[in-house]
Coordinates of C-alpha atoms and ligand atoms in Angstrom, one line a residue:
M1 CA 47.3 -21.3 66.3
Q2 CA 45.6 -24.6 65.8
E3 CA 43.9 -23.2 62.8
K4 CA 47.2 -21.9 61.3
S5 CA 48.9 -25.3 61.7
T6 CA 45.8 -27.1 60.1
L7 CA 46.0 -24.6 57.3
L8 CA 49.8 -25.2 56.7
S9 CA 49.4 -29.0 56.9
E10 CA 46.6 -28.9 54.3
I11 CA 48.7 -26.7 51.9
K12 CA 51.8 -28.9 52.4
R13 CA 49.7 -31.8 51.2
R14 CA 49.1 -30.1 47.8
R15 CA 51.0 -30.9 44.6
T16 CA 50.0 -28.8 41.7
F17 CA 51.5 -29.6 38.4
A18 CA 51.0 -29.7 34.6
I19 CA 52.3 -32.2 32.1
I20 CA 54.2 -30.7 29.0
S21 CA 54.8 -32.9 25.9
H22 CA 54.7 -32.9 22.1
P23 CA 51.4 -34.3 20.8
D24 CA 51.3 -38.0 20.7
A25 CA 53.8 -38.6 23.4
G26 CA 51.0 -40.1 25.6
K27 CA 49.9 -37.2 27.8
T28 CA 46.2 -38.3 27.7
T29 CA 47.1 -41.8 28.4
L30 CA 49.5 -40.8 31.3
T31 CA 46.8 -38.6 32.8
E32 CA 44.3 -41.4 32.7
K33 CA 46.8 -43.7 34.3
L34 CA 47.6 -41.2 37.1
L35 CA 43.9 -41.0 37.7
L36 CA 43.7 -44.8 37.8
Y37 CA 46.4 -45.0 40.5
G38 CA 44.9 -42.1 42.4
G39 CA 41.7 -44.0 42.5
A40 CA 39.7 -41.3 40.7
I41 CA 38.6 -43.7 38.0
Q42 CA 38.4 -47.5 38.5
L43 CA 39.2 -48.8 35.0
A44 CA 41.4 -46.9 32.6
G45 CA 40.6 -47.6 29.0
S46 CA 36.9 -47.8 29.9
V47 CA 37.0 -44.0 29.5
R48 CA 38.5 -44.3 26.0
A49 CA 36.3 -47.2 25.1
R50 CA 33.2 -45.1 25.8
Q51 CA 34.6 -42.5 23.4
N52 CA 31.2 -41.4 22.0
Q53 CA 29.7 -40.8 25.4
R54 CA 32.5 -39.2 27.2
R55 CA 36.1 -39.6 25.7
A56 CA 38.8 -39.2 28.2
A57 CA 37.5 -37.5 31.4
S58 CA 39.8 -34.5 30.7
D59 CA 38.8 -34.3 27.0
W60 CA 35.4 -32.9 26.5
M61 CA 35.2 -30.5 23.6
E62 CA 33.4 -31.6 20.5
L63 CA 36.1 -30.3 18.2
E64 CA 38.8 -32.0 20.2
Q65 CA 37.0 -35.3 19.8
K66 CA 36.5 -34.8 16.1
R67 CA 40.1 -34.0 15.4
G68 CA 41.6 -36.2 18.1
I69 CA 43.5 -33.2 19.5
S70 CA 43.6 -31.9 22.9
I71 CA 42.8 -28.2 23.0
T72 CA 41.2 -27.2 26.3
S73 CA 42.7 -27.4 29.6
T74 CA 41.0 -28.8 32.7
A75 CA 42.1 -29.2 36.2
L76 CA 41.9 -32.7 37.6
E77 CA 42.5 -33.6 41.2
F78 CA 43.1 -36.9 43.0
P79 CA 44.4 -38.1 46.2
Y80 CA 47.6 -40.1 46.4
A81 CA 49.7 -41.2 49.4
G82 CA 48.2 -38.6 51.8
C83 CA 48.7 -35.8 49.2
Q84 CA 46.2 -34.0 47.2
I85 CA 47.3 -33.9 43.5
N86 CA 46.1 -31.2 41.2
L87 CA 46.8 -31.9 37.6
L88 CA 46.4 -29.0 35.2
D89 CA 45.7 -30.5 31.9
T90 CA 47.4 -28.5 29.0
P91 CA 46.4 -28.4 25.3
G92 CA 49.0 -30.4 23.2
H93 CA 48.6 -28.6 20.0
Q94 CA 51.1 -25.7 19.4
D95 CA 48.4 -23.3 18.2
F96 CA 47.1 -23.2 21.8
S97 CA 50.5 -22.7 23.3
E98 CA 49.4 -19.4 25.0
D99 CA 46.8 -21.4 26.9
T100 CA 49.5 -23.8 27.9
Y101 CA 51.7 -20.9 29.1
R102 CA 49.0 -19.5 31.3
T103 CA 48.3 -22.9 32.8
L104 CA 51.9 -23.4 33.6
F105 CA 51.7 -20.1 35.4
A106 CA 49.3 -21.7 37.8
A107 CA 51.4 -24.8 38.4
D108 CA 54.2 -25.4 40.9
A109 CA 56.0 -28.1 38.9
A110 CA 55.9 -29.8 35.4
V111 CA 56.2 -33.3 34.2
M112 CA 58.1 -33.4 30.8
L113 CA 56.8 -36.4 28.9
L114 CA 58.9 -37.9 26.2
D115 CA 58.3 -40.6 23.6
S116 CA 61.4 -42.9 24.0
A117 CA 61.6 -43.3 20.2
K118 CA 61.5 -39.6 19.7
G119 CA 63.2 -37.8 22.6
V120 CA 62.9 -34.0 22.8
E121 CA 60.5 -32.7 20.1
P122 CA 59.7 -29.2 19.1
Q123 CA 56.6 -28.5 21.1
T124 CA 58.5 -30.1 24.3
L125 CA 61.3 -27.6 23.7
K126 CA 59.0 -24.5 23.5
L127 CA 57.1 -25.5 26.7
F128 CA 60.4 -26.4 28.4
A129 CA 61.6 -22.8 27.6
V130 CA 58.4 -21.5 29.6
C131 CA 59.2 -23.8 32.4
R132 CA 62.6 -22.6 32.5
Q133 CA 61.5 -19.0 32.7
R134 CA 59.5 -19.9 35.7
G135 CA 62.5 -21.6 37.3
F136 CA 60.2 -24.3 38.7
P137 CA 61.0 -28.1 39.0
I138 CA 60.7 -30.4 36.1
L139 CA 60.4 -34.2 36.3
T140 CA 60.9 -36.3 33.2
F141 CA 58.9 -39.4 32.2
I142 CA 60.3 -41.2 29.2
N143 CA 57.3 -43.1 27.9
K144 CA 56.5 -46.0 25.5
M145 CA 59.3 -48.2 26.7
D146 CA 57.2 -51.2 25.5
R147 CA 58.0 -50.1 21.9
P148 CA 61.4 -50.0 20.2
G149 CA 62.9 -46.8 21.3
R150 CA 66.3 -45.0 21.5
D151 CA 69.2 -45.9 23.7
P152 CA 68.4 -44.5 27.2
F153 CA 71.9 -43.0 27.5
D154 CA 71.3 -41.2 24.2
L155 CA 67.9 -39.9 25.6
L156 CA 69.6 -38.5 28.8
D157 CA 72.3 -36.9 26.7
E158 CA 69.7 -35.2 24.5
V159 CA 67.8 -33.8 27.5
E160 CA 71.1 -32.4 28.9
K161 CA 72.4 -31.0 25.6
V162 CA 69.3 -29.7 24.0
L163 CA 67.5 -28.5 27.0
G164 CA 70.5 -27.6 29.0
I165 CA 69.3 -29.3 32.3
A166 CA 71.0 -32.1 34.1
A167 CA 69.1 -35.4 33.8
V168 CA 69.5 -37.9 36.6
P169 CA 67.8 -41.2 36.2
L170 CA 65.8 -42.4 39.4
N171 CA 64.9 -45.6 37.6
W172 CA 66.6 -47.4 34.8
P173 CA 65.0 -49.5 31.9
V174 CA 65.9 -53.1 31.2
G175 CA 65.5 -53.7 27.4
S176 CA 63.0 -51.9 25.2
G177 CA 60.2 -52.8 22.9
S178 CA 59.3 -56.5 22.9
D179 CA 62.4 -57.0 25.1
F180 CA 61.3 -54.5 27.7
K181 CA 61.5 -56.3 31.1
G182 CA 61.1 -53.7 33.6
V183 CA 62.9 -51.0 35.3
Y184 CA 65.6 -50.9 38.1
E185 CA 64.8 -48.6 40.8
T186 CA 67.9 -46.8 42.0
R187 CA 67.0 -46.0 45.6
E188 CA 65.7 -49.5 46.6
R189 CA 68.2 -51.0 44.3
Q190 CA 65.6 -53.4 43.0
L191 CA 64.4 -54.4 39.7
H192 CA 60.7 -54.1 39.0
L193 CA 59.7 -56.8 36.4
F194 CA 57.2 -55.9 33.8
D195 CA 54.1 -58.0 33.0
R196 CA 52.4 -57.0 29.9
V197 CA 48.9 -56.2 30.7
E198 CA 46.4 -56.0 28.0
H199 CA 45.5 -52.2 27.5
G200 CA 46.7 -51.5 31.1
A201 CA 43.1 -51.2 32.4
R202 CA 43.9 -52.1 35.9
R203 CA 47.1 -51.5 38.0
A204 CA 50.1 -53.4 36.7
P205 CA 51.1 -56.4 38.8
V206 CA 54.7 -55.9 40.0
R207 CA 57.4 -58.5 40.9
V208 CA 60.6 -57.4 42.4
A209 CA 64.1 -58.8 42.0
N210 CA 67.6 -58.2 42.8
P211 CA 69.6 -57.2 39.6
S212 CA 72.6 -59.5 40.5
D213 CA 70.6 -62.5 41.5
P214 CA 71.9 -65.3 39.3
A215 CA 68.3 -66.7 39.1
L216 CA 67.3 -63.4 37.2
A217 CA 69.1 -64.7 34.1
A218 CA 66.3 -67.2 33.6
V219 CA 63.7 -64.4 33.8
I220 CA 65.3 -61.6 31.6
G221 CA 68.0 -63.5 29.8
Q222 CA 71.8 -63.4 30.4
D223 CA 72.5 -60.7 27.9
L224 CA 69.9 -58.2 29.4
Q225 CA 71.2 -58.9 32.9
A226 CA 74.8 -58.3 31.8
T227 CA 73.8 -55.0 30.1
L228 CA 71.9 -54.0 33.2
L229 CA 74.8 -54.5 35.5
D230 CA 77.2 -52.7 33.0
D231 CA 74.7 -49.8 32.8
L232 CA 74.3 -49.5 36.6
E233 CA 78.1 -49.2 37.0
L234 CA 78.1 -46.3 34.5
L235 CA 75.1 -44.6 36.2
N236 CA 76.8 -44.8 39.5
A237 CA 79.7 -42.8 38.1
G238 CA 77.1 -40.2 36.9
T239 CA 75.6 -37.2 38.6
D240 CA 73.8 -37.6 41.9
F241 CA 70.3 -36.4 42.4
D242 CA 70.5 -32.9 44.1
M243 CA 67.2 -31.7 45.6
A244 CA 68.2 -28.1 45.7
R245 CA 69.2 -28.0 42.0
F246 CA 66.0 -29.9 41.2
L247 CA 63.9 -27.3 43.1
R248 CA 65.6 -24.5 41.1
G249 CA 64.7 -26.2 37.8
Q250 CA 68.5 -27.0 37.1
L251 CA 68.2 -30.8 37.3
S252 CA 65.5 -33.1 36.3
P253 CA 64.9 -36.6 37.8
V254 CA 64.2 -39.1 34.9
F255 CA 61.7 -42.0 35.1
F256 CA 61.2 -44.6 32.4
G257 CA 58.0 -46.4 31.8
S258 CA 55.1 -47.3 29.7
A259 CA 51.9 -45.4 30.4
V260 CA 49.7 -47.6 28.2
T261 CA 50.6 -50.7 30.0
N262 CA 50.8 -48.8 33.3
F263 CA 54.3 -49.9 33.9
G264 CA 56.3 -47.5 35.9
V265 CA 53.4 -45.2 36.7
Q266 CA 53.2 -46.1 40.3
L267 CA 57.0 -45.9 40.7
F268 CA 56.8 -42.5 39.2
L269 CA 53.8 -41.3 41.4
D270 CA 55.6 -42.6 44.5
R271 CA 58.6 -40.4 44.0
F272 CA 56.6 -37.6 42.5
V273 CA 54.8 -37.0 45.7
E274 CA 58.1 -36.8 47.6
L275 CA 59.9 -34.7 45.2
A276 CA 57.4 -32.2 43.8
P277 CA 57.1 -29.1 46.0
P278 CA 54.0 -28.0 47.9
P279 CA 52.7 -24.5 47.1
D280 CA 55.1 -21.8 48.2
D281 CA 54.9 -18.0 48.8
R282 CA 53.8 -16.4 45.4
P283 CA 55.7 -13.4 44.0
L284 CA 53.6 -10.2 43.9
L285 CA 54.0 -7.6 41.0
D286 CA 56.9 -6.0 42.8
G287 CA 58.6 -9.4 43.2
A288 CA 58.0 -9.6 47.0
P289 CA 56.7 -13.1 48.0
Y290 CA 53.1 -13.2 49.4
P291 CA 53.1 -15.8 52.2
V292 CA 51.1 -19.0 51.5
D293 CA 49.5 -18.7 55.0
E294 CA 48.0 -15.3 54.5
P295 CA 44.2 -15.0 54.2
F296 CA 42.7 -16.4 51.2
S297 CA 43.9 -15.0 47.8
G298 CA 44.1 -16.2 44.2
F299 CA 44.3 -15.2 40.6
I300 CA 42.4 -16.1 37.4
F301 CA 44.5 -17.9 34.9
K302 CA 41.8 -19.2 32.5
I303 CA 38.3 -18.3 31.4
Q304 CA 36.2 -20.7 29.4
A305 CA 32.7 -20.1 28.2
N306 CA 30.1 -22.6 27.6
M307 CA 31.9 -25.6 29.1
D308 CA 28.7 -27.3 29.4
P309 CA 26.0 -26.8 26.8
A310 CA 23.4 -27.4 29.5
H311 CA 24.8 -24.5 31.6
R312 CA 25.8 -21.9 29.1
D313 CA 28.0 -19.9 31.3
R314 CA 31.5 -18.9 31.8
I315 CA 33.9 -20.4 34.2
A316 CA 36.9 -18.5 35.6
F317 CA 39.5 -20.9 36.8
M318 CA 41.4 -19.7 39.8
R319 CA 44.7 -20.8 41.3
I320 CA 44.4 -20.2 45.0
C321 CA 47.8 -18.6 46.2
S322 CA 47.2 -18.3 49.9
G323 CA 45.0 -19.4 52.7
R324 CA 41.7 -21.2 52.8
F325 CA 38.7 -20.9 50.6
E326 CA 35.3 -21.4 51.9
R327 CA 32.1 -21.6 50.0
A328 CA 30.2 -18.2 49.6
M329 CA 33.1 -16.3 51.1
A330 CA 33.1 -12.6 50.5
V331 CA 36.5 -11.4 48.9
T332 CA 37.6 -8.3 47.1
H333 CA 38.2 -8.2 43.4
C334 CA 41.6 -6.4 43.7
P335 CA 41.6 -4.6 40.3
T336 CA 38.4 -2.8 41.0
G337 CA 38.3 -2.9 44.8
K338 CA 34.7 -4.2 44.5
P339 CA 33.4 -6.9 47.0
V340 CA 32.4 -10.2 45.3
R341 CA 30.8 -13.3 47.0
L342 CA 32.4 -16.5 45.6
S343 CA 29.0 -18.5 46.0
Q344 CA 29.2 -20.7 42.9
A345 CA 32.7 -22.4 43.1
H346 CA 33.3 -25.9 41.5
R347 CA 35.7 -28.5 40.9
L348 CA 35.4 -29.8 37.5
F349 CA 36.1 -33.4 36.3
G350 CA 35.4 -33.5 32.6
Q351 CA 31.9 -32.2 32.4
E352 CA 30.9 -32.9 36.1
R353 CA 30.7 -30.1 38.5
I354 CA 31.2 -30.7 42.1
P355 CA 30.6 -27.8 44.4
V356 CA 33.6 -26.8 46.6
E357 CA 33.0 -26.3 50.2
E358 CA 36.6 -25.6 51.1
A359 CA 39.9 -25.4 49.2
F360 CA 43.5 -24.4 50.0
A361 CA 46.5 -22.7 48.4
G362 CA 47.6 -24.7 45.5
D363 CA 44.0 -25.9 44.5
I364 CA 42.2 -24.8 41.4
I365 CA 38.6 -23.8 41.6
G366 CA 36.1 -22.9 38.8
L367 CA 34.0 -19.9 39.5
V368 CA 30.9 -19.1 37.6
N369 CA 32.0 -15.8 36.1
P370 CA 29.3 -13.2 36.1
G371 CA 31.5 -10.9 33.9
V372 CA 33.5 -9.8 36.9
F373 CA 36.7 -11.6 36.2
S374 CA 39.3 -11.1 33.6
L375 CA 42.5 -13.1 32.9
G376 CA 45.1 -12.3 35.5
D377 CA 42.8 -10.7 38.0
S378 CA 43.5 -11.2 41.7
V379 CA 41.0 -11.7 44.6
S380 CA 41.8 -11.6 48.2
A381 CA 40.0 -12.0 51.5
G382 CA 42.8 -10.0 53.1
P383 CA 44.7 -6.9 51.8
S384 CA 44.5 -6.1 48.1
V385 CA 47.1 -8.0 46.2
A386 CA 48.4 -8.1 42.6
F387 CA 50.4 -11.1 41.6
E388 CA 53.1 -11.2 39.0
P389 CA 51.4 -10.8 35.7
I390 CA 50.7 -13.8 33.3
P391 CA 52.6 -13.3 30.2
R392 CA 50.8 -12.5 26.9
F393 CA 52.3 -13.2 23.6
A394 CA 52.2 -11.2 20.3
P395 CA 49.9 -12.8 17.7
E396 CA 51.4 -14.1 14.6
R397 CA 48.3 -14.9 12.5
F398 CA 45.6 -12.6 11.4
A399 CA 42.3 -13.1 9.6
L400 CA 39.2 -11.0 8.8
L401 CA 36.0 -12.4 10.1
R402 CA 32.6 -11.5 8.8
M403 CA 29.1 -12.8 9.8
A404 CA 27.4 -14.8 6.9
N405 CA 24.1 -13.3 7.8
P406 CA 24.2 -9.6 8.9
T407 CA 21.0 -10.0 11.0
Q408 CA 23.0 -12.0 13.5
R409 CA 25.1 -9.1 14.8
K410 CA 24.1 -9.5 18.4
P411 CA 25.2 -13.1 18.9
F412 CA 28.1 -12.5 16.7
V413 CA 29.4 -9.6 18.9
K414 CA 28.6 -11.5 22.1
G415 CA 30.4 -14.7 20.9
L416 CA 33.5 -12.7 19.8
E417 CA 33.6 -10.7 23.0
Q418 CA 33.3 -13.8 25.2
L419 CA 35.9 -15.8 23.2
S420 CA 38.4 -13.0 23.4
E421 CA 37.8 -12.5 27.0
E422 CA 38.9 -16.1 27.3
G423 CA 42.1 -15.2 25.7
A424 CA 41.4 -17.8 23.0
I425 CA 42.0 -15.1 20.3
Q426 CA 42.6 -11.3 20.3
L427 CA 40.2 -9.0 18.5
L428 CA 41.4 -6.1 16.4
F429 CA 39.4 -3.6 14.3
K430 CA 39.9 -1.5 11.4
Q431 CA 37.7 1.2 13.1
A432 CA 37.7 0.9 16.9
G433 CA 34.7 -1.3 17.9
D434 CA 33.4 -1.9 14.4
F435 CA 32.4 -5.6 14.4
R436 CA 31.4 -5.6 10.8
E437 CA 35.1 -6.2 9.9
A438 CA 36.7 -7.8 12.9
I439 CA 40.2 -9.0 12.6
L440 CA 41.1 -12.2 14.5
A441 CA 44.6 -12.4 15.8
A442 CA 46.1 -15.6 17.1
I443 CA 49.2 -17.5 17.7
G444 CA 48.3 -20.4 15.3
P445 CA 45.6 -20.9 12.6
L446 CA 43.8 -23.7 14.5
Q447 CA 42.6 -21.1 16.9
F448 CA 40.5 -19.6 14.0
D449 CA 38.9 -22.9 13.3
V450 CA 38.0 -23.2 16.9
V451 CA 36.5 -19.6 17.0
Q452 CA 34.4 -20.3 13.8
F453 CA 33.3 -23.7 15.1
R454 CA 32.3 -22.3 18.6
L455 CA 30.5 -19.4 17.1
V456 CA 28.3 -21.9 15.2
S457 CA 27.9 -24.4 18.0
E458 CA 27.6 -22.0 21.0
Y459 CA 26.1 -18.8 19.5
G460 CA 24.5 -20.2 16.3
V461 CA 26.4 -17.7 14.1
E462 CA 28.0 -18.8 10.6
T463 CA 31.0 -16.7 9.6
H464 CA 33.3 -16.3 6.6
I465 CA 36.9 -16.0 7.3
E466 CA 39.6 -14.5 5.1
P467 CA 43.3 -14.9 6.0
L468 CA 45.4 -11.7 6.0
S469 CA 49.0 -11.6 5.0
Y470 CA 50.3 -9.9 8.2
S471 CA 52.5 -11.9 10.5
C472 CA 53.4 -9.5 13.3
A473 CA 51.6 -6.9 15.5
R474 CA 53.1 -4.2 17.6
W475 CA 51.2 -2.0 20.0
L476 CA 51.8 1.8 20.1
R477 CA 51.4 4.2 23.0
E478 CA 49.3 6.5 21.0
V479 CA 48.0 7.0 17.3
P480 CA 50.9 8.6 15.4
D481 CA 50.3 11.8 13.3
A482 CA 51.9 10.2 10.3
L483 CA 53.5 6.9 9.3
D484 CA 56.5 6.9 7.1
G485 CA 57.5 4.0 5.0
S486 CA 54.4 2.2 5.9
Y487 CA 54.3 -0.2 3.1
G488 CA 53.3 -3.7 4.3
T489 CA 51.8 -2.0 7.4
R490 CA 48.4 -1.3 8.7
L491 CA 47.0 0.6 11.6
V492 CA 44.2 -1.1 13.5
Y493 CA 42.8 -1.0 17.0
D494 CA 42.5 -3.6 19.8
S495 CA 39.3 -4.3 21.7
G496 CA 40.2 -1.5 24.2
G497 CA 40.6 0.9 21.4
H498 CA 44.4 1.0 21.6
P499 CA 46.3 1.5 18.3
V500 CA 48.1 -1.4 16.9
L501 CA 50.3 -1.8 13.8
L502 CA 50.3 -4.9 11.6
F503 CA 53.2 -5.8 9.6
E504 CA 53.6 -8.3 6.7
S505 CA 56.9 -9.5 7.9
D506 CA 59.7 -8.8 10.4
Y507 CA 61.5 -7.2 7.6
W508 CA 58.8 -4.5 7.2
R509 CA 58.5 -4.0 11.0
D510 CA 62.3 -3.4 11.4
R511 CA 62.3 -1.1 8.4
F512 CA 59.4 0.8 9.8
A513 CA 61.2 1.0 13.2
Q514 CA 64.2 2.5 11.5
Q515 CA 62.2 5.0 9.6
N516 CA 60.1 6.1 12.5
K517 CA 62.5 6.2 15.4
S518 CA 60.1 8.5 17.5
I519 CA 57.4 5.6 17.4
A520 CA 58.0 3.0 20.1
L521 CA 56.7 -0.5 19.3
F522 CA 55.6 -3.0 21.9
A523 CA 54.8 -6.7 21.6
T524 CA 51.7 -6.3 23.9
H525 CA 49.5 -3.5 25.1
R526 CA 50.6 -4.2 28.7
E527 CA 54.2 -3.5 27.6
A528 CA 53.1 -0.3 26.0
E529 CA 51.4 0.7 29.2
L530 CA 54.3 -0.3 31.5
S531 CA 56.6 1.8 29.3
R532 CA 54.7 5.0 30.3
T533 CA 55.7 4.6 34.0
Ligands
G4P1 P1 48.8 -37.3 23.6 O1 47.8 -36.9 24.6 O2 50.1 -36.8 24.2 O3 48.6 -36.7 22.2 O4 49.0 -38.9 23.4 P2 47.9 -39.9 23.7 O5 47.9 -40.3 25.1 O6 46.7 -39.7 23.0 O7 48.7 -41.2 23.0 C1 49.1 -41.2 21.7 C2 49.2 -42.6 21.2 O8 50.3 -43.2 21.9 C3 48.0 -43.5 21.5 O9 47.9 -44.4 20.4 C4 48.4 -44.2 22.7 O10 47.7 -45.3 23.0 C5 49.8 -44.4 22.6 N1 50.6 -44.5 23.8 C6 50.6 -43.8 24.9 N2 51.4 -44.3 25.7 C7 52.0 -45.4 25.3 C8 52.9 -46.3 25.7 O11 53.4 -46.3 26.9 N3 53.2 -47.4 24.9 C9 52.7 -47.4 23.6 N4 53.1 -48.5 22.9 N5 51.9 -46.5 23.1 C10 51.4 -45.5 24.0 P3 46.8 -44.2 19.3 O12 47.0 -45.5 18.4 O13 47.0 -42.9 18.7 O14 45.4 -44.2 20.0 P4 44.6 -45.4 20.6 O15 44.2 -46.3 19.6 O16 45.7 -46.3 21.6 O17 43.5 -44.8 21.4

């Protein structure tokens, strides 16, 4: 009994979320500031300043550093106000959106980060759509208020119209750009005055004032005070915050701030821990919820090879769905029914690995993967479970990859197998399993660059790549006897030997479908399999 209530109180402390944004909105900056306020780092900016040594703690891959883009996802954790916050870092670049989709699958909430000058951008829109499907809560942080931006009412309007979600401000900005004076907090009904802090290395000092105090005019100016009072009247007439709608993903609380100067970060975090939900029962394959206080269970949402050149191993990231994890515990690998001992479990902070003694539902642990785990696999210390499947997406870009030096076949095959196991790319073959002419299939072309780069840096294999003109892949249930009207079409095989048709365009796919009505086409192998039952 005592044990159960300790378990539940530990689980209730967890807040597991991811940030979704368009590149450049300030995700890295906000992440760093959340870590600063959570006490996980002492001096934000020091992390950036030591760029050559370490870059941002969540930003470790050499290619990312060269290109200044965030590709890989890492899980960061820090305590705040009695809660344990697990922040799943997602790649910002659209070519890695599948990785992001998988990460969102392991989260219980998302923070949508917008640039106040740009509002809702294309990548935000795409990722928002995935959150919407998950039906989980989304908080909005409108960033860069210290820069000239758009009218805040306009921004709220855009969120409501473009995303179709109610937007309810829980704080309200006073001025913007060089005139940015602070934010009004709607619950406490107090104005938090902004002091520009150089680079926001430390926590921002905060002064609090009453918005209708006549003395305030001397601090923020008469005009801004009058505008604030007008705005507040308008806001009071707006929608109220409704927790139930928020939890269903129908309403988003909105916060304004400036991550680079730390302003608004603490106000945001204080409300975040109150609003964001703790881990809940997780749906199984058949839709039934699996209680969070059942014995330990979890699923693999990400696999990453060679995270640390010194270790040269693969890490499988697991989201714990129920119960308590203990170091070296014996569990069942549900897809095979085989027993596995989880002896090497880590938390990862940038490149640092910290052994995990215990963890609870909602936490993310990195398991050294001895080839047992694949994406989506469940493990359990209790009954065998299968959680709802992680979505896979049909690739849209294809390229032929050949090794520059044919004597390197072994590391070439190993590298490609491991990278495809991570889900970074899919592998297709002209002849099943023939690596001499492997076809890479991906969502975006940057994934090809990453594969080539990693093959050199991690496996020592130089390659040549030749883009192919296909733009669409469809899985088949079986190899057809004959293909009619197959112009612009090619039959290939995935790494499991299953037949796949490549099409040069949606036009050729549709035409093919019309001419071959007996051949069913599926966006993924999984869909083709499910259609058999
Ligand atoms: P991302 O991960 O979403 O791609 O964005 P990142 O945090 O790298 O931020 C993109 C740029 O926006 C950075 O500037 C960063 O300093 C700036 N930025 C982030 N938050 C704020 C903010 O609240 N206000 C202002 N004014 N700028 C902000 P950069 O010039 O690209 O890099 P750096 O020279 O600052 O390192």
